[in-house]
PDB file of C-alpha atoms and ligand atoms in Angstrom:
ATOM      1  CA  MET A 256    -105.529-127.502 -81.206  1.00 52.00           C
ATOM      2  CA  SER A 257    -107.053-125.134 -78.658  1.00 67.00           C
ATOM      3  CA  GLU A 258    -107.521-126.561 -75.171  1.00 84.00           C
ATOM      4  CA  THR A 259    -111.105-127.295 -74.170  1.00 90.00           C
ATOM      5  CA  ALA A 260    -112.874-125.443 -71.395  1.00 97.00           C
ATOM      6  CA  TYR A 261    -116.277-125.475 -69.718  1.00 98.00           C
ATOM      7  CA  LEU A 262    -117.855-122.210 -68.623  1.00 98.00           C
ATOM      8  CA  ASN A 263    -121.320-121.816 -67.096  1.00 98.00           C
ATOM      9  CA  GLY A 264    -123.002-124.677 -68.902  1.00 97.00           C
ATOM     10  CA  GLU A 265    -121.083-124.539 -72.172  1.00 97.00           C
ATOM     11  CA  PHE A 266    -118.046-126.330 -73.604  1.00 98.00           C
ATOM     12  CA  LEU A 267    -115.837-124.078 -75.722  1.00 97.00           C
ATOM     13  CA  PRO A 268    -112.203-123.552 -76.753  1.00 96.00           C
ATOM     14  CA  LEU A 269    -110.231-122.159 -73.792  1.00 97.00           C
ATOM     15  CA  ASP A 270    -109.144-119.055 -75.716  1.00 96.00           C
ATOM     16  CA  GLN A 271    -112.806-118.143 -76.258  1.00 97.00           C
ATOM     17  CA  ALA A 272    -113.874-118.423 -72.598  1.00 98.00           C
ATOM     18  CA  ARG A 273    -114.715-115.003 -71.089  1.00 98.00           C
ATOM     19  CA  VAL A 274    -115.861-113.816 -67.662  1.00 98.00           C
ATOM     20  CA  SER A 275    -116.889-110.376 -66.464  1.00 98.00           C
ATOM     21  CA  VAL A 276    -114.282-108.039 -64.952  1.00 98.00           C
ATOM     22  CA  LEU A 277    -116.787-107.685 -62.099  1.00 98.00           C
ATOM     23  CA  ASP A 278    -116.485-111.378 -61.289  1.00 98.00           C
ATOM     24  CA  ARG A 279    -115.698-111.655 -57.585  1.00 98.00           C
ATOM     25  CA  GLY A 280    -113.032-114.190 -58.425  1.00 98.00           C
ATOM     26  CA  PHE A 281    -111.205-111.439 -60.345  1.00 98.00           C
ATOM     27  CA  ILE A 282    -111.996-108.589 -57.934  1.00 98.00           C
ATOM     28  CA  PHE A 283    -111.652-110.340 -54.543  1.00 98.00           C
ATOM     29  CA  GLY A 284    -110.263-113.830 -55.178  1.00 98.00           C
ATOM     30  CA  ASP A 285    -113.681-114.907 -53.861  1.00 98.00           C
ATOM     31  CA  GLY A 286    -113.809-118.495 -55.043  1.00 98.00           C
ATOM     32  CA  VAL A 287    -112.515-122.023 -54.611  1.00 99.00           C
ATOM     33  CA  TYR A 288    -110.919-124.591 -56.895  1.00 99.00           C
ATOM     34  CA  GLU A 289    -109.747-128.168 -57.362  1.00 99.00           C
ATOM     35  CA  VAL A 290    -107.006-129.805 -59.428  1.00 98.00           C
ATOM     36  CA  ILE A 291    -107.894-133.394 -60.351  1.00 98.00           C
ATOM     37  CA  PRO A 292    -105.383-135.694 -62.032  1.00 98.00           C
ATOM     38  CA  VAL A 293    -106.642-137.959 -64.811  1.00 97.00           C
ATOM     39  CA  TYR A 294    -104.836-141.201 -65.692  1.00 96.00           C
ATOM     40  CA  SER A 295    -105.797-143.157 -68.806  1.00 94.00           C
ATOM     41  CA  ARG A 296    -108.826-140.862 -69.168  1.00 95.00           C
ATOM     42  CA  ARG A 297    -110.084-141.696 -65.667  1.00 95.00           C
ATOM     43  CA  PRO A 298    -110.187-139.074 -62.918  1.00 97.00           C
ATOM     44  CA  PHE A 299    -108.178-140.189 -59.886  1.00 96.00           C
ATOM     45  CA  ARG A 300    -109.951-140.061 -56.497  1.00 97.00           C
ATOM     46  CA  LEU A 301    -112.782-137.948 -57.911  1.00 98.00           C
ATOM     47  CA  PRO A 302    -115.199-138.507 -54.958  1.00 98.00           C
ATOM     48  CA  GLU A 303    -112.473-137.312 -52.576  1.00 98.00           C
ATOM     49  CA  HIS A 304    -111.808-134.186 -54.701  1.00 98.00           C
ATOM     50  CA  LEU A 305    -115.542-133.435 -54.824  1.00 98.00           C
ATOM     51  CA  ARG A 306    -115.807-133.875 -51.042  1.00 98.00           C
ATOM     52  CA  ARG A 307    -112.959-131.422 -50.516  1.00 98.00           C
ATOM     53  CA  LEU A 308    -114.632-129.028 -52.974  1.00 98.00           C
ATOM     54  CA  GLN A 309    -117.778-129.210 -50.831  1.00 98.00           C
ATOM     55  CA  HIS A 310    -115.683-128.473 -47.713  1.00 98.00           C
ATOM     56  CA  SER A 311    -114.212-125.387 -49.423  1.00 98.00           C
ATOM     57  CA  LEU A 312    -117.642-124.204 -50.622  1.00 98.00           C
ATOM     58  CA  ASP A 313    -119.149-124.679 -47.157  1.00 98.00           C
ATOM     59  CA  ALA A 314    -116.243-122.744 -45.631  1.00 98.00           C
ATOM     60  CA  ILE A 315    -116.844-119.737 -47.906  1.00 98.00           C
ATOM     61  CA  ARG A 316    -120.647-120.075 -47.605  1.00 98.00           C
ATOM     62  CA  LEU A 317    -121.263-120.670 -51.295  1.00 98.00           C
ATOM     63  CA  ALA A 318    -123.908-123.199 -52.349  1.00 98.00           C
ATOM     64  CA  ASN A 319    -122.616-125.998 -54.565  1.00 98.00           C
ATOM     65  CA  PRO A 320    -124.069-125.208 -58.022  1.00 98.00           C
ATOM     66  CA  LEU A 321    -124.144-128.910 -58.998  1.00 97.00           C
ATOM     67  CA  PRO A 322    -124.725-132.295 -57.369  1.00 96.00           C
ATOM     68  CA  ALA A 323    -121.753-134.707 -57.298  1.00 95.00           C
ATOM     69  CA  ALA A 324    -123.194-136.873 -60.104  1.00 96.00           C
ATOM     70  CA  ASP A 325    -123.358-133.841 -62.429  1.00 97.00           C
ATOM     71  CA  TRP A 326    -119.770-132.887 -61.573  1.00 98.00           C
ATOM     72  CA  ALA A 327    -118.664-136.431 -62.394  1.00 98.00           C
ATOM     73  CA  ARG A 328    -120.502-136.296 -65.755  1.00 98.00           C
ATOM     74  CA  LEU A 329    -119.033-132.887 -66.609  1.00 98.00           C
ATOM     75  CA  VAL A 330    -115.502-134.006 -65.762  1.00 98.00           C
ATOM     76  CA  GLN A 331    -115.908-137.130 -67.950  1.00 97.00           C
ATOM     77  CA  ASP A 332    -117.348-135.011 -70.753  1.00 98.00           C
ATOM     78  CA  LEU A 333    -114.430-132.568 -70.555  1.00 98.00           C
ATOM     79  CA  ILE A 334    -111.948-135.466 -70.677  1.00 97.00           C
ATOM     80  CA  ALA A 335    -113.682-136.942 -73.747  1.00 96.00           C
ATOM     81  CA  ARG A 336    -113.859-133.604 -75.572  1.00 96.00           C
ATOM     82  CA  HIS A 337    -110.300-132.600 -74.746  1.00 94.00           C
ATOM     83  CA  GLY A 338    -108.585-135.822 -75.779  1.00 92.00           C
ATOM     84  CA  GLY A 339    -105.333-137.208 -74.381  1.00 92.00           C
ATOM     85  CA  ASP A 340    -104.962-139.879 -71.696  1.00 93.00           C
ATOM     86  CA  ASP A 341    -103.272-138.241 -68.719  1.00 95.00           C
ATOM     87  CA  LEU A 342    -104.707-134.842 -67.875  1.00 97.00           C
ATOM     88  CA  SER A 343    -104.997-132.295 -65.148  1.00 97.00           C
ATOM     89  CA  ILE A 344    -108.520-130.946 -64.673  1.00 98.00           C
ATOM     90  CA  TYR A 345    -108.751-127.489 -63.144  1.00 98.00           C
ATOM     91  CA  LEU A 346    -112.178-126.642 -61.701  1.00 98.00           C
ATOM     92  CA  GLN A 347    -113.100-123.264 -60.231  1.00 98.00           C
ATOM     93  CA  ILE A 348    -116.248-121.767 -58.729  1.00 99.00           C
ATOM     94  CA  THR A 349    -116.474-118.099 -57.817  1.00 98.00           C
ATOM     95  CA  ARG A 350    -119.283-116.121 -56.202  1.00 98.00           C
ATOM     96  CA  GLY A 351    -120.051-114.602 -59.623  1.00 98.00           C
ATOM     97  CA  ALA A 352    -120.250-111.086 -61.060  1.00 98.00           C
ATOM     98  CA  ALA A 353    -121.757-108.275 -58.979  1.00 98.00           C
ATOM     99  CA  LYS A 354    -121.257-104.570 -58.203  1.00 97.00           C
ATOM    100  CA  ARG A 355    -118.033-104.279 -56.200  1.00 98.00           C
ATOM    101  CA  ASP A 356    -118.896-104.597 -52.509  1.00 98.00           C
ATOM    102  CA  HIS A 357    -117.064-106.755 -49.992  1.00 98.00           C
ATOM    103  CA  ALA A 358    -120.331-108.103 -48.575  1.00 98.00           C
ATOM    104  CA  PHE A 359    -121.825-111.066 -50.432  1.00 98.00           C
ATOM    105  CA  PRO A 360    -124.166-110.064 -53.289  1.00 97.00           C
ATOM    106  CA  GLY A 361    -127.805-111.106 -52.868  1.00 93.00           C
ATOM    107  CA  ASP A 362    -128.407-112.289 -56.387  1.00 90.00           C
ATOM    108  CA  ALA A 363    -125.101-113.207 -58.114  1.00 90.00           C
ATOM    109  CA  LYS A 364    -124.909-116.482 -60.030  1.00 97.00           C
ATOM    110  CA  PRO A 365    -121.735-118.469 -59.306  1.00 98.00           C
ATOM    111  CA  THR A 366    -119.246-118.684 -62.168  1.00 98.00           C
ATOM    112  CA  VAL A 367    -118.382-122.313 -62.907  1.00 98.00           C
ATOM    113  CA  PHE A 368    -115.231-122.920 -64.906  1.00 98.00           C
ATOM    114  CA  MET A 369    -113.207-125.996 -65.849  1.00 98.00           C
ATOM    115  CA  MET A 370    -110.263-126.592 -68.134  1.00 98.00           C
ATOM    116  CA  ALA A 371    -108.137-129.583 -69.043  1.00 97.00           C
ATOM    117  CA  SER A 372    -104.434-129.637 -69.777  1.00 95.00           C
ATOM    118  CA  PRO A 373    -101.841-132.390 -70.186  1.00 96.00           C
ATOM    119  CA  LEU A 374    -100.741-133.797 -66.817  1.00 97.00           C
ATOM    120  CA  ALA A 375     -97.072-132.929 -66.353  1.00 95.00           C
ATOM    121  CA  THR A 376     -95.790-135.295 -63.665  1.00 97.00           C
ATOM    122  CA  PRO A 377     -92.088-135.095 -62.701  1.00 98.00           C
ATOM    123  CA  ASP A 378     -89.694-136.521 -65.295  1.00 97.00           C
ATOM    124  CA  ARG A 379     -87.364-139.470 -64.650  1.00 97.00           C
ATOM    125  CA  GLU A 380     -84.409-137.187 -63.860  1.00 97.00           C
ATOM    126  CA  LYS A 381     -86.425-135.384 -61.122  1.00 98.00           C
ATOM    127  CA  ILE A 382     -87.636-138.675 -59.677  1.00 98.00           C
ATOM    128  CA  GLU A 383     -84.098-140.088 -59.585  1.00 98.00           C
ATOM    129  CA  HIS A 384     -82.323-136.982 -58.287  1.00 98.00           C
ATOM    130  CA  GLY A 385     -85.052-135.249 -56.318  1.00 98.00           C
ATOM    131  CA  ALA A 386     -86.189-131.653 -56.039  1.00 98.00           C
ATOM    132  CA  ALA A 387     -84.542-128.627 -54.409  1.00 98.00           C
ATOM    133  CA  ALA A 388     -86.430-126.677 -51.753  1.00 99.00           C
ATOM    134  CA  VAL A 389     -85.911-123.559 -49.680  1.00 99.00           C
ATOM    135  CA  SER A 390     -87.435-122.848 -46.275  1.00 98.00           C
ATOM    136  CA  VAL A 391     -89.696-119.802 -45.950  1.00 98.00           C
ATOM    137  CA  ALA A 392     -91.801-118.421 -43.091  1.00 98.00           C
ATOM    138  CA  ASP A 393     -95.458-119.256 -43.717  1.00 98.00           C
ATOM    139  CA  PHE A 394     -97.181-115.844 -43.753  1.00 98.00           C
ATOM    140  CA  ARG A 395    -100.540-117.054 -45.118  1.00 98.00           C
ATOM    141  CA  TRP A 396    -103.900-116.677 -43.392  1.00 98.00           C
ATOM    142  CA  LEU A 397    -105.375-119.102 -40.859  1.00 98.00           C
ATOM    143  CA  ARG A 398    -107.734-120.973 -43.235  1.00 98.00           C
ATOM    144  CA  CYS A 399    -105.218-122.835 -45.380  1.00 98.00           C
ATOM    145  CA  ASP A 400    -107.622-125.816 -45.314  1.00 98.00           C
ATOM    146  CA  ILE A 401    -109.813-123.956 -47.842  1.00 99.00           C
ATOM    147  CA  LYS A 402    -108.699-124.522 -51.438  1.00 99.00           C
ATOM    148  CA  SER A 403    -109.212-120.856 -52.218  1.00 98.00           C
ATOM    149  CA  VAL A 404    -108.312-119.132 -55.491  1.00 98.00           C
ATOM    150  CA  SER A 405    -106.833-116.316 -53.344  1.00 98.00           C
ATOM    151  CA  LEU A 406    -103.317-117.635 -53.903  1.00 98.00           C
ATOM    152  CA  LEU A 407    -101.246-114.435 -53.754  1.00 98.00           C
ATOM    153  CA  ALA A 408     -99.350-115.600 -50.654  1.00 98.00           C
ATOM    154  CA  ASN A 409     -98.687-119.012 -52.223  1.00 98.00           C
ATOM    155  CA  CYS A 410     -97.424-117.286 -55.404  1.00 98.00           C
ATOM    156  CA  LEU A 411     -95.081-115.036 -53.396  1.00 98.00           C
ATOM    157  CA  LEU A 412     -93.812-118.059 -51.450  1.00 98.00           C
ATOM    158  CA  ARG A 413     -93.245-120.166 -54.579  1.00 98.00           C
ATOM    159  CA  GLN A 414     -91.407-117.271 -56.239  1.00 98.00           C
ATOM    160  CA  ARG A 415     -88.981-117.263 -53.285  1.00 98.00           C
ATOM    161  CA  ALA A 416     -88.089-120.820 -54.289  1.00 98.00           C
ATOM    162  CA  VAL A 417     -87.785-119.915 -57.985  1.00 98.00           C
ATOM    163  CA  ASP A 418     -85.567-116.905 -57.159  1.00 98.00           C
ATOM    164  CA  ALA A 419     -83.245-119.273 -55.265  1.00 98.00           C
ATOM    165  CA  GLY A 420     -83.161-121.697 -58.219  1.00 98.00           C
ATOM    166  CA  ALA A 421     -85.272-124.223 -56.281  1.00 98.00           C
ATOM    167  CA  ASP A 422     -88.500-126.092 -57.032  1.00 98.00           C
ATOM    168  CA  GLU A 423     -90.571-125.642 -53.898  1.00 98.00           C
ATOM    169  CA  ALA A 424     -90.796-123.578 -50.711  1.00 99.00           C
ATOM    170  CA  VAL A 425     -91.118-125.579 -47.477  1.00 99.00           C
ATOM    171  CA  LEU A 426     -93.149-123.500 -45.045  1.00 99.00           C
ATOM    172  CA  PHE A 427     -92.723-123.103 -41.301  1.00 99.00           C
ATOM    173  CA  ARG A 428     -95.085-121.359 -38.925  1.00 98.00           C
ATOM    174  CA  ASP A 429     -94.002-120.676 -35.335  1.00 98.00           C
ATOM    175  CA  GLY A 430     -91.184-123.209 -35.644  1.00 98.00           C
ATOM    176  CA  TYR A 431     -93.340-126.007 -37.080  1.00 98.00           C
ATOM    177  CA  LEU A 432     -93.728-127.462 -40.576  1.00 99.00           C
ATOM    178  CA  THR A 433     -97.017-126.659 -42.313  1.00 99.00           C
ATOM    179  CA  GLU A 434     -96.712-127.630 -46.020  1.00 99.00           C
ATOM    180  CA  GLY A 435     -95.216-126.492 -49.331  1.00 99.00           C
ATOM    181  CA  SER A 436     -96.357-123.497 -51.421  1.00 98.00           C
ATOM    182  CA  SER A 437     -98.389-125.928 -53.570  1.00 98.00           C
ATOM    183  CA  SER A 438     -97.779-129.337 -52.001  1.00 99.00           C
ATOM    184  CA  ASN A 439     -97.857-131.264 -48.748  1.00 99.00           C
ATOM    185  CA  ILE A 440     -94.585-132.180 -47.067  1.00 99.00           C
ATOM    186  CA  PHE A 441     -93.511-135.441 -45.380  1.00 99.00           C
ATOM    187  CA  VAL A 442     -90.472-136.217 -43.247  1.00 98.00           C
ATOM    188  CA  VAL A 443     -88.707-139.552 -42.676  1.00 98.00           C
ATOM    189  CA  ARG A 444     -86.724-139.921 -39.463  1.00 98.00           C
ATOM    190  CA  ASP A 445     -85.299-143.232 -38.228  1.00 94.00           C
ATOM    191  CA  GLY A 446     -87.344-145.098 -40.841  1.00 93.00           C
ATOM    192  CA  LYS A 447     -90.586-143.572 -39.559  1.00 98.00           C
ATOM    193  CA  LEU A 448     -92.816-141.429 -41.795  1.00 98.00           C
ATOM    194  CA  LEU A 449     -93.939-138.192 -40.140  1.00 98.00           C
ATOM    195  CA  ALA A 450     -96.784-136.049 -41.498  1.00 99.00           C
ATOM    196  CA  PRO A 451     -98.213-132.798 -40.112  1.00 98.00           C
ATOM    197  CA  PRO A 452    -101.830-133.114 -38.930  1.00 98.00           C
ATOM    198  CA  LYS A 453    -104.613-131.926 -41.253  1.00 98.00           C
ATOM    199  CA  ASP A 454    -105.816-128.734 -39.608  1.00 98.00           C
ATOM    200  CA  HIS A 455    -106.517-125.120 -40.589  1.00 98.00           C
ATOM    201  CA  LEU A 456    -102.814-124.494 -41.319  1.00 98.00           C
ATOM    202  CA  MET A 457    -102.536-126.748 -44.368  1.00 98.00           C
ATOM    203  CA  LEU A 458    -104.522-128.025 -47.319  1.00 99.00           C
ATOM    204  CA  PRO A 459    -105.851-131.540 -46.689  1.00 98.00           C
ATOM    205  CA  GLY A 460    -104.154-133.065 -49.729  1.00 99.00           C
ATOM    206  CA  ILE A 461    -105.796-135.897 -51.612  1.00 98.00           C
ATOM    207  CA  THR A 462    -102.323-137.229 -52.468  1.00 98.00           C
ATOM    208  CA  TYR A 463    -101.326-136.842 -48.788  1.00 99.00           C
ATOM    209  CA  ASP A 464    -104.038-139.380 -47.911  1.00 98.00           C
ATOM    210  CA  VAL A 465    -102.866-141.744 -50.664  1.00 98.00           C
ATOM    211  CA  VAL A 466     -99.272-141.535 -49.376  1.00 98.00           C
ATOM    212  CA  LEU A 467    -100.342-142.346 -45.804  1.00 98.00           C
ATOM    213  CA  GLU A 468    -102.500-145.263 -46.999  1.00 98.00           C
ATOM    214  CA  LEU A 469     -99.634-146.681 -49.063  1.00 98.00           C
ATOM    215  CA  ALA A 470     -97.188-146.292 -46.181  1.00 98.00           C
ATOM    216  CA  ALA A 471     -99.535-148.219 -43.886  1.00 98.00           C
ATOM    217  CA  ALA A 472    -100.030-150.913 -46.544  1.00 98.00           C
ATOM    218  CA  LYS A 473     -96.254-151.270 -46.953  1.00 98.00           C
ATOM    219  CA  GLY A 474     -95.688-151.589 -43.215  1.00 98.00           C
ATOM    220  CA  VAL A 475     -93.939-148.210 -42.845  1.00 98.00           C
ATOM    221  CA  ALA A 476     -94.470-146.764 -39.366  1.00 98.00           C
ATOM    222  CA  VAL A 477     -96.460-143.524 -39.655  1.00 98.00           C
ATOM    223  CA  GLU A 478     -96.863-140.737 -37.132  1.00 98.00           C
ATOM    224  CA  VAL A 479     -99.200-137.807 -37.803  1.00 98.00           C
ATOM    225  CA  ARG A 480     -98.124-135.000 -35.497  1.00 98.00           C
ATOM    226  CA  GLU A 481     -96.589-131.535 -35.383  1.00 98.00           C
ATOM    227  CA  ILE A 482     -93.066-131.574 -36.797  1.00 98.00           C
ATOM    228  CA  SER A 483     -90.517-129.026 -35.604  1.00 98.00           C
ATOM    229  CA  GLU A 484     -88.205-127.133 -37.937  1.00 98.00           C
ATOM    230  CA  ASP A 485     -85.218-128.868 -36.274  1.00 98.00           C
ATOM    231  CA  GLU A 486     -86.727-132.270 -37.074  1.00 98.00           C
ATOM    232  CA  VAL A 487     -87.131-131.251 -40.712  1.00 98.00           C
ATOM    233  CA  ARG A 488     -83.559-129.975 -40.922  1.00 98.00           C
ATOM    234  CA  GLY A 489     -82.242-133.212 -39.410  1.00 97.00           C
ATOM    235  CA  ALA A 490     -84.515-135.465 -41.504  1.00 98.00           C
ATOM    236  CA  GLY A 491     -83.213-138.540 -43.274  1.00 98.00           C
ATOM    237  CA  GLU A 492     -85.701-137.923 -46.078  1.00 98.00           C
ATOM    238  CA  LEU A 493     -88.030-135.138 -47.098  1.00 99.00           C
ATOM    239  CA  TRP A 494     -90.826-135.538 -49.680  1.00 99.00           C
ATOM    240  CA  LEU A 495     -93.520-133.455 -51.265  1.00 99.00           C
ATOM    241  CA  SER A 496     -96.860-134.643 -52.608  1.00 99.00           C
ATOM    242  CA  SER A 497     -99.514-133.160 -54.857  1.00 98.00           C
ATOM    243  CA  SER A 498    -101.957-134.134 -57.581  1.00 98.00           C
ATOM    244  CA  THR A 499     -99.545-133.018 -60.304  1.00 98.00           C
ATOM    245  CA  LYS A 500     -96.201-133.952 -58.670  1.00 98.00           C
ATOM    246  CA  GLU A 501     -97.490-137.236 -57.151  1.00 98.00           C
ATOM    247  CA  VAL A 502     -94.805-138.033 -54.559  1.00 98.00           C
ATOM    248  CA  LEU A 503     -91.342-136.576 -55.058  1.00 98.00           C
ATOM    249  CA  ALA A 504     -88.186-136.561 -52.925  1.00 99.00           C
ATOM    250  CA  ILE A 505     -86.709-133.245 -51.816  1.00 99.00           C
ATOM    251  CA  THR A 506     -82.954-133.786 -51.768  1.00 98.00           C
ATOM    252  CA  THR A 507     -81.695-130.317 -50.861  1.00 98.00           C
ATOM    253  CA  LEU A 508     -83.111-127.806 -48.392  1.00 98.00           C
ATOM    254  CA  ASP A 509     -81.593-124.311 -48.444  1.00 98.00           C
ATOM    255  CA  GLY A 510     -78.737-125.685 -50.538  1.00 98.00           C
ATOM    256  CA  ARG A 511     -77.802-128.381 -47.985  1.00 98.00           C
ATOM    257  CA  PRO A 512     -78.319-132.094 -48.687  1.00 98.00           C
ATOM    258  CA  VAL A 513     -81.274-133.841 -47.041  1.00 98.00           C
ATOM    259  CA  GLY A 514     -79.911-137.122 -45.608  1.00 98.00           C
ATOM    260  CA  ASP A 515     -77.281-138.321 -48.057  1.00 97.00           C
ATOM    261  CA  GLY A 516     -78.624-135.970 -50.736  1.00 98.00           C
ATOM    262  CA  ARG A 517     -80.357-138.697 -52.733  1.00 98.00           C
ATOM    263  CA  PRO A 518     -83.947-139.963 -52.749  1.00 98.00           C
ATOM    264  CA  GLY A 519     -84.094-142.378 -49.801  1.00 98.00           C
ATOM    265  CA  ALA A 520     -85.141-146.004 -49.465  1.00 98.00           C
ATOM    266  CA  VAL A 521     -88.544-145.206 -47.942  1.00 98.00           C
ATOM    267  CA  PHE A 522     -89.247-142.732 -50.745  1.00 98.00           C
ATOM    268  CA  ARG A 523     -88.373-145.320 -53.394  1.00 98.00           C
ATOM    269  CA  LEU A 524     -90.687-147.850 -51.743  1.00 98.00           C
ATOM    270  CA  ILE A 525     -93.646-145.445 -51.626  1.00 98.00           C
ATOM    271  CA  HIS A 526     -92.984-143.951 -55.063  1.00 98.00           C
ATOM    272  CA  GLN A 527     -93.072-147.436 -56.581  1.00 98.00           C
ATOM    273  CA  ALA A 528     -96.175-148.305 -54.547  1.00 98.00           C
ATOM    274  CA  PHE A 529     -97.844-145.131 -55.862  1.00 98.00           C
ATOM    275  CA  GLN A 530     -97.121-146.090 -59.488  1.00 97.00           C
ATOM    276  CA  ASP A 531     -98.408-149.666 -58.903  1.00 96.00           C
ATOM    277  CA  PHE A 532    -101.478-148.387 -57.081  1.00 93.00           C
ATOM    278  CA  LYS A 533    -102.326-145.953 -59.895  1.00 88.00           C
ATOM    279  CA  ARG A 534    -102.128-148.704 -62.491  1.00 87.00           C
ATOM    280  CA  ARG A 535    -104.235-151.080 -60.360  1.00 86.00           C
ATOM    281  CA  VAL A 536    -106.945-148.496 -59.639  1.00 80.00           C
ATOM    282  CA  MET A 537    -107.133-147.490 -63.293  1.00 77.00           C
ATOM    283  CA  ARG A 538    -107.430-151.107 -64.436  1.00 79.00           C
ATOM    284  CA  GLN A 539    -110.239-151.724 -61.938  1.00 76.00           C
ATOM    285  CA  ALA A 540    -112.073-148.632 -63.136  1.00 66.00           C
ATOM    286  CA  ALA A 541    -111.869-149.795 -66.775  1.00 63.00           C
TER     287      ALA A 541
HETATM  288  N1  PDD B 813    -102.005-127.779 -55.351  1.00 91.61           N
HETATM  289  N2  PDD B 813    -100.998-127.811 -50.370  1.00 91.61           N
HETATM  290  C1  PDD B 813    -101.196-126.801 -51.222  1.00 91.61           C
HETATM  291  C2  PDD B 813    -101.026-125.400 -50.740  1.00 91.61           C
HETATM  292  C3  PDD B 813    -101.556-127.063 -52.559  1.00 91.61           C
HETATM  293  O1  PDD B 813    -101.781-126.041 -53.406  1.00 91.61           O
HETATM  294  C4  PDD B 813    -101.674-128.417 -52.991  1.00 91.61           C
HETATM  295  C5  PDD B 813    -102.053-128.787 -54.400  1.00 91.61           C
HETATM  296  C6  PDD B 813    -101.457-129.444 -52.058  1.00 91.61           C
HETATM  297  C7  PDD B 813    -101.606-130.903 -52.425  1.00 91.61           C
HETATM  298  O2  PDD B 813    -102.958-131.296 -52.532  1.00 91.61           O
HETATM  299  P1  PDD B 813    -103.413-132.457 -53.526  1.00 91.61           P
HETATM  300  O3  PDD B 813    -102.622-133.660 -53.161  1.00 91.61           O
HETATM  301  O4  PDD B 813    -104.840-132.635 -53.242  1.00 91.61           O
HETATM  302  O5  PDD B 813    -103.121-132.008 -54.931  1.00 91.61           O
HETATM  303  C8  PDD B 813    -101.128-129.105 -50.756  1.00 91.61           C
HETATM  304  C9  PDD B 813    -102.535-127.971 -56.673  1.00 91.61           C
HETATM  305  C10 PDD B 813    -101.969-129.155 -57.388  1.00 91.61           C
HETATM  306  C11 PDD B 813    -102.442-126.669 -57.435  1.00 91.61           C
HETATM  307  O6  PDD B 813    -102.771-125.646 -56.838  1.00 91.61           O
HETATM  308  O7  PDD B 813    -102.075-126.669 -58.621  1.00 91.61           O
END
């Protein structure tokens, strides 16, 4: 079965979807995207994803081609056509095809693309043993709050982790934690959950917000503030979060154990809360 895609008003098999080589997404990386998890055929935190999409579009000065209600209908339609219960929806908007010129084209029509694929959350072994990470200097630009398709730096950073046999790169800028190459990062010290502030140096993760809400609901003390590299290296626990990885413990950093080298007690509490929360939200939506 070919995976289902949506391109500029039309649903079609993914392997038949075509865009122009002059598309500014291809030529300049001039576009933005979202990744939306779907549980039991229901998109998770869709209004929040669509709000972040609007933030990204505003930041690159591209008009939203569709109102939120139309996005919601399209996402539901894609889920229904694709089949399967737990999916990852990838949604991308570029500034469209135009003669190559850095300046914005006057008349280009945005390219709107979506595809669905099975949601591959971490397996039991990863959840029980945790992920490996390496530390890398964050050499990205200063608008990491935009969910831009220009991901070359993120790809280079992630490959550093892969080359070291690890799962994720934990990024530091000027001695402070920013995020992962494709995830947000949390630290637990003395039972307190620390999270870097949402600013221009990191993507404001939808899962990041869920983690902080669950921590507050479970009575875990939370502090949102700048976190130094030393604090990360001396952390009792280190986690990552994203729409596809949910919340996952990082148990080694640069080959050294984080805490006692196993997913910690606060992680287990929040991971369980995340699974319960997901089930509750999905039941309510039914
Ligand atoms: N990435 N930071 C970066 C750089 C990311 O690319 C992502 C997600 C996150 C987490 O955001 P959220 O919780 O909203 O998924 C943080 C997606 C999954 C991706 O590019 O595939």
